[in-house]
mmCIF file of C-alpha atoms and ligand atoms in Angstrom:
data_model
loop_
_atom_site.group_PDB
_atom_site.id
_atom_site.type_symbol
_atom_site.label_atom_id
_atom_site.label_comp_id
_atom_site.label_asym_id
_atom_site.label_seq_id
_atom_site.Cartn_x
_atom_site.Cartn_y
_atom_site.Cartn_z
ATOM 1 C CA MET M 867 14.172 6.217 11.700
ATOM 2 C CA ASP M 868 10.906 7.955 12.565
ATOM 3 C CA CYS M 869 8.697 6.078 10.107
ATOM 4 C CA ILE M 870 4.813 5.047 10.911
ATOM 5 C CA PHE M 871 4.843 2.516 8.565
ATOM 6 C CA CYS M 872 7.970 1.380 9.465
ATOM 7 C CA LYS M 873 6.687 1.083 13.314
ATOM 8 C CA ILE M 874 3.645 -0.605 11.902
ATOM 9 C CA ALA M 875 6.003 -3.198 9.923
ATOM 10 C CA CYS M 876 7.723 -4.245 13.068
ATOM 11 C CA GLY M 877 4.608 -4.531 15.312
ATOM 12 C CA GLU M 878 5.192 -1.402 17.478
ATOM 13 C CA VAL M 879 2.375 0.687 16.360
ATOM 14 C CA LYS M 880 -0.837 -1.311 16.068
ATOM 15 C CA SER M 881 -2.820 -1.841 12.722
ATOM 16 C CA ARG M 882 -5.278 -4.167 11.213
ATOM 17 C CA ILE M 883 -3.243 -6.490 9.328
ATOM 18 C CA VAL M 884 -5.173 -8.116 6.299
ATOM 19 C CA TYR M 885 -1.960 -10.085 4.684
ATOM 20 C CA GLU M 886 1.237 -10.353 5.340
ATOM 21 C CA ASP M 887 4.172 -12.425 3.290
ATOM 22 C CA ASP M 888 7.898 -12.120 3.586
ATOM 23 C CA LYS M 889 8.004 -8.568 1.914
ATOM 24 C CA THR M 890 5.049 -7.252 2.106
ATOM 25 C CA LEU M 891 2.560 -6.041 4.722
ATOM 26 C CA ALA M 892 -1.204 -4.997 4.066
ATOM 27 C CA PHE M 893 -3.117 -3.518 6.624
ATOM 28 C CA GLU M 894 -6.455 -0.970 6.323
ATOM 29 C CA ASP M 895 -6.297 2.645 5.925
ATOM 30 C CA LEU M 896 -6.919 4.681 9.006
ATOM 31 C CA ASN M 897 -8.953 6.982 6.884
ATOM 32 C CA PRO M 898 -10.974 4.822 3.901
ATOM 33 C CA GLN M 899 -11.772 6.267 1.057
ATOM 34 C CA ALA M 900 -13.496 3.384 -0.448
ATOM 35 C CA PRO M 901 -15.538 0.689 1.497
ATOM 36 C CA THR M 902 -11.886 -1.457 0.979
ATOM 37 C CA HIS M 903 -9.025 0.733 1.528
ATOM 38 C CA ILE M 904 -6.108 -1.003 2.134
ATOM 39 C CA LEU M 905 -2.255 -0.119 2.136
ATOM 40 C CA ILE M 906 0.329 -2.510 0.818
ATOM 41 C CA ILE M 907 3.618 -1.653 2.221
ATOM 42 C CA PRO M 908 7.012 -3.285 1.729
ATOM 43 C CA LYS M 909 8.656 -4.405 4.762
ATOM 44 C CA ASN M 910 11.866 -2.464 3.984
ATOM 45 C CA HIS M 911 11.981 1.429 4.120
ATOM 46 C CA ILE M 912 11.845 2.641 0.613
ATOM 47 C CA GLU M 913 10.459 6.198 0.574
ATOM 48 C CA SER M 914 9.021 6.497 -2.658
ATOM 49 C CA ILE M 915 9.068 4.367 -6.037
ATOM 50 C CA LEU M 916 11.870 7.311 -7.301
ATOM 51 C CA GLU M 917 14.045 5.850 -4.275
ATOM 52 C CA ALA M 918 13.833 2.369 -4.912
ATOM 53 C CA LYS M 919 17.114 0.493 -6.351
ATOM 54 C CA ASP M 920 17.287 -2.176 -8.904
ATOM 55 C CA SER M 921 17.824 -4.760 -5.738
ATOM 56 C CA ASP M 922 14.219 -3.792 -4.552
ATOM 57 C CA LEU M 923 12.987 -5.787 -7.899
ATOM 58 C CA GLN M 924 11.636 -8.734 -6.254
ATOM 59 C CA THR M 925 9.932 -6.587 -3.442
ATOM 60 C CA ILE M 926 8.254 -4.193 -5.745
ATOM 61 C CA GLY M 927 7.356 -7.061 -7.801
ATOM 62 C CA ALA M 928 5.967 -8.610 -4.401
ATOM 63 C CA ILE M 929 3.482 -5.604 -3.546
ATOM 64 C CA ASN M 930 1.639 -7.024 -6.923
ATOM 65 C CA ILE M 931 1.568 -10.280 -6.053
ATOM 66 C CA ALA M 932 0.331 -9.520 -2.782
ATOM 67 C CA ALA M 933 -2.412 -7.001 -4.424
ATOM 68 C CA ARG M 934 -3.388 -10.065 -6.301
ATOM 69 C CA ASN M 935 -3.464 -12.537 -3.500
ATOM 70 C CA ILE M 936 -5.832 -9.804 -1.229
ATOM 71 C CA ALA M 937 -8.383 -9.659 -4.001
ATOM 72 C CA LYS M 938 -8.490 -13.456 -4.283
ATOM 73 C CA LYS M 939 -8.627 -13.811 -0.470
ATOM 74 C CA LEU M 940 -11.278 -11.215 0.072
ATOM 75 C CA ASN M 941 -13.163 -12.481 -3.336
ATOM 76 C CA ILE M 942 -12.423 -8.906 -4.981
ATOM 77 C CA SER M 943 -12.760 -8.839 -8.831
ATOM 78 C CA ASP M 944 -12.527 -4.812 -9.364
ATOM 79 C CA PHE M 945 -9.788 -3.055 -7.836
ATOM 80 C CA ARG M 946 -7.382 0.414 -8.149
ATOM 81 C CA ILE M 947 -3.801 0.347 -6.688
ATOM 82 C CA VAL M 948 -2.233 3.046 -6.756
ATOM 83 C CA SER M 949 1.011 4.816 -5.093
ATOM 84 C CA ASN M 950 1.044 8.662 -4.640
ATOM 85 C CA CYS M 951 4.790 9.896 -5.667
ATOM 86 C CA GLY M 952 5.697 12.889 -3.972
ATOM 87 C CA LYS M 953 3.711 16.018 -2.045
ATOM 88 C CA LYS M 954 2.346 17.306 -5.053
ATOM 89 C CA ALA M 955 1.087 13.558 -6.237
ATOM 90 C CA GLY M 956 -0.873 13.215 -2.518
ATOM 91 C CA GLN M 957 2.209 11.322 -0.864
ATOM 92 C CA SER M 958 1.827 12.059 2.860
ATOM 93 C CA VAL M 959 3.710 9.320 4.318
ATOM 94 C CA PHE M 960 7.200 8.862 2.640
ATOM 95 C CA HIS M 961 7.533 5.028 3.034
ATOM 96 C CA LEU M 962 6.322 3.513 -0.444
ATOM 97 C CA HIS M 963 2.910 2.224 -0.544
ATOM 98 C CA TYR M 964 -0.168 0.946 -2.626
ATOM 99 C CA HIS M 965 -3.468 2.212 -1.939
ATOM 100 C CA PHE M 966 -5.701 -1.174 -2.799
ATOM 101 C CA LEU M 967 -9.147 0.531 -3.264
ATOM 102 C CA ALA M 968 -12.311 -1.139 -4.296
ATOM 103 C CA GLY M 969 -16.070 -1.559 -3.191
ATOM 104 C CA ARG M 970 -16.960 1.493 -4.851
ATOM 105 C CA ARG M 971 -16.511 3.354 -8.696
ATOM 106 C CA PHE M 972 -13.548 4.729 -9.761
ATOM 107 C CA LEU M 973 -13.345 8.073 -11.942
ATOM 108 C CA TRP M 974 -11.156 7.539 -14.926
ATOM 109 C CA PRO M 975 -9.074 10.277 -15.339
ATOM 110 C CA PRO M 976 -8.616 10.563 -11.495
ATOM 111 C CA GLY M 977 -8.932 13.702 -10.323
HETATM 112 P P1 AMP P 1576 -0.588 8.860 0.884
HETATM 113 O O1 AMP P 1576 -1.226 9.833 1.073
HETATM 114 O O2 AMP P 1576 -0.749 8.609 -0.283
HETATM 115 O O3 AMP P 1576 0.592 9.096 1.696
HETATM 116 O O4 AMP P 1576 -1.150 7.765 1.845
HETATM 117 C C1 AMP P 1576 -1.234 8.015 3.219
HETATM 118 C C2 AMP P 1576 -2.251 7.091 3.810
HETATM 119 O O5 AMP P 1576 -2.009 6.650 4.824
HETATM 120 C C3 AMP P 1576 -3.622 7.746 3.927
HETATM 121 O O6 AMP P 1576 -4.646 7.333 3.148
HETATM 122 C C4 AMP P 1576 -3.782 7.526 5.745
HETATM 123 O O7 AMP P 1576 -4.885 7.496 5.983
HETATM 124 C C5 AMP P 1576 -3.152 6.540 5.718
HETATM 125 N N1 AMP P 1576 -2.434 5.700 7.049
HETATM 126 C C6 AMP P 1576 -1.243 7.116 7.893
HETATM 127 N N2 AMP P 1576 -1.343 6.531 8.791
HETATM 128 C C7 AMP P 1576 -1.853 5.606 8.992
HETATM 129 C C8 AMP P 1576 -1.919 4.020 9.949
HETATM 130 N N3 AMP P 1576 -1.532 4.481 11.389
HETATM 131 N N4 AMP P 1576 -2.850 3.180 9.881
HETATM 132 C C9 AMP P 1576 -3.141 3.322 8.889
HETATM 133 N N5 AMP P 1576 -3.405 3.998 7.485
HETATM 134 C C10 AMP P 1576 -2.550 5.376 7.736
#
């Protein structure tokens, strides 16, 4: 499968990894939108949250635990996690990922 995040997950494409556990991998975004911009992905290929199966429950939960662990590891208390689902919502890579953003103020509601 020609998926850039699958290639990162298996080490075929290099990335700046900040966190890893058995189900997830987190690495720095190439085009950061905040001083801290990390992508958290499941190691297995899930196209988006819409394509997640009930059997992915543990993996989806692990992504939130990864976010917690990253925040603790980097001593970050204020952050945003967001997942774009679908082209119109801004999704450009079709392997589920959560943006972990920190280090500046964020608007609410988002633009
Ligand atoms: P989205 O637009 O929500 O699908 O987010 C995809 C994100 O992946 C963007 O913020 C890109 O900058 C980032 N990205 C794409 N390719 C890479 C890569 N090889 N390494 C790190 N980040 C990437």
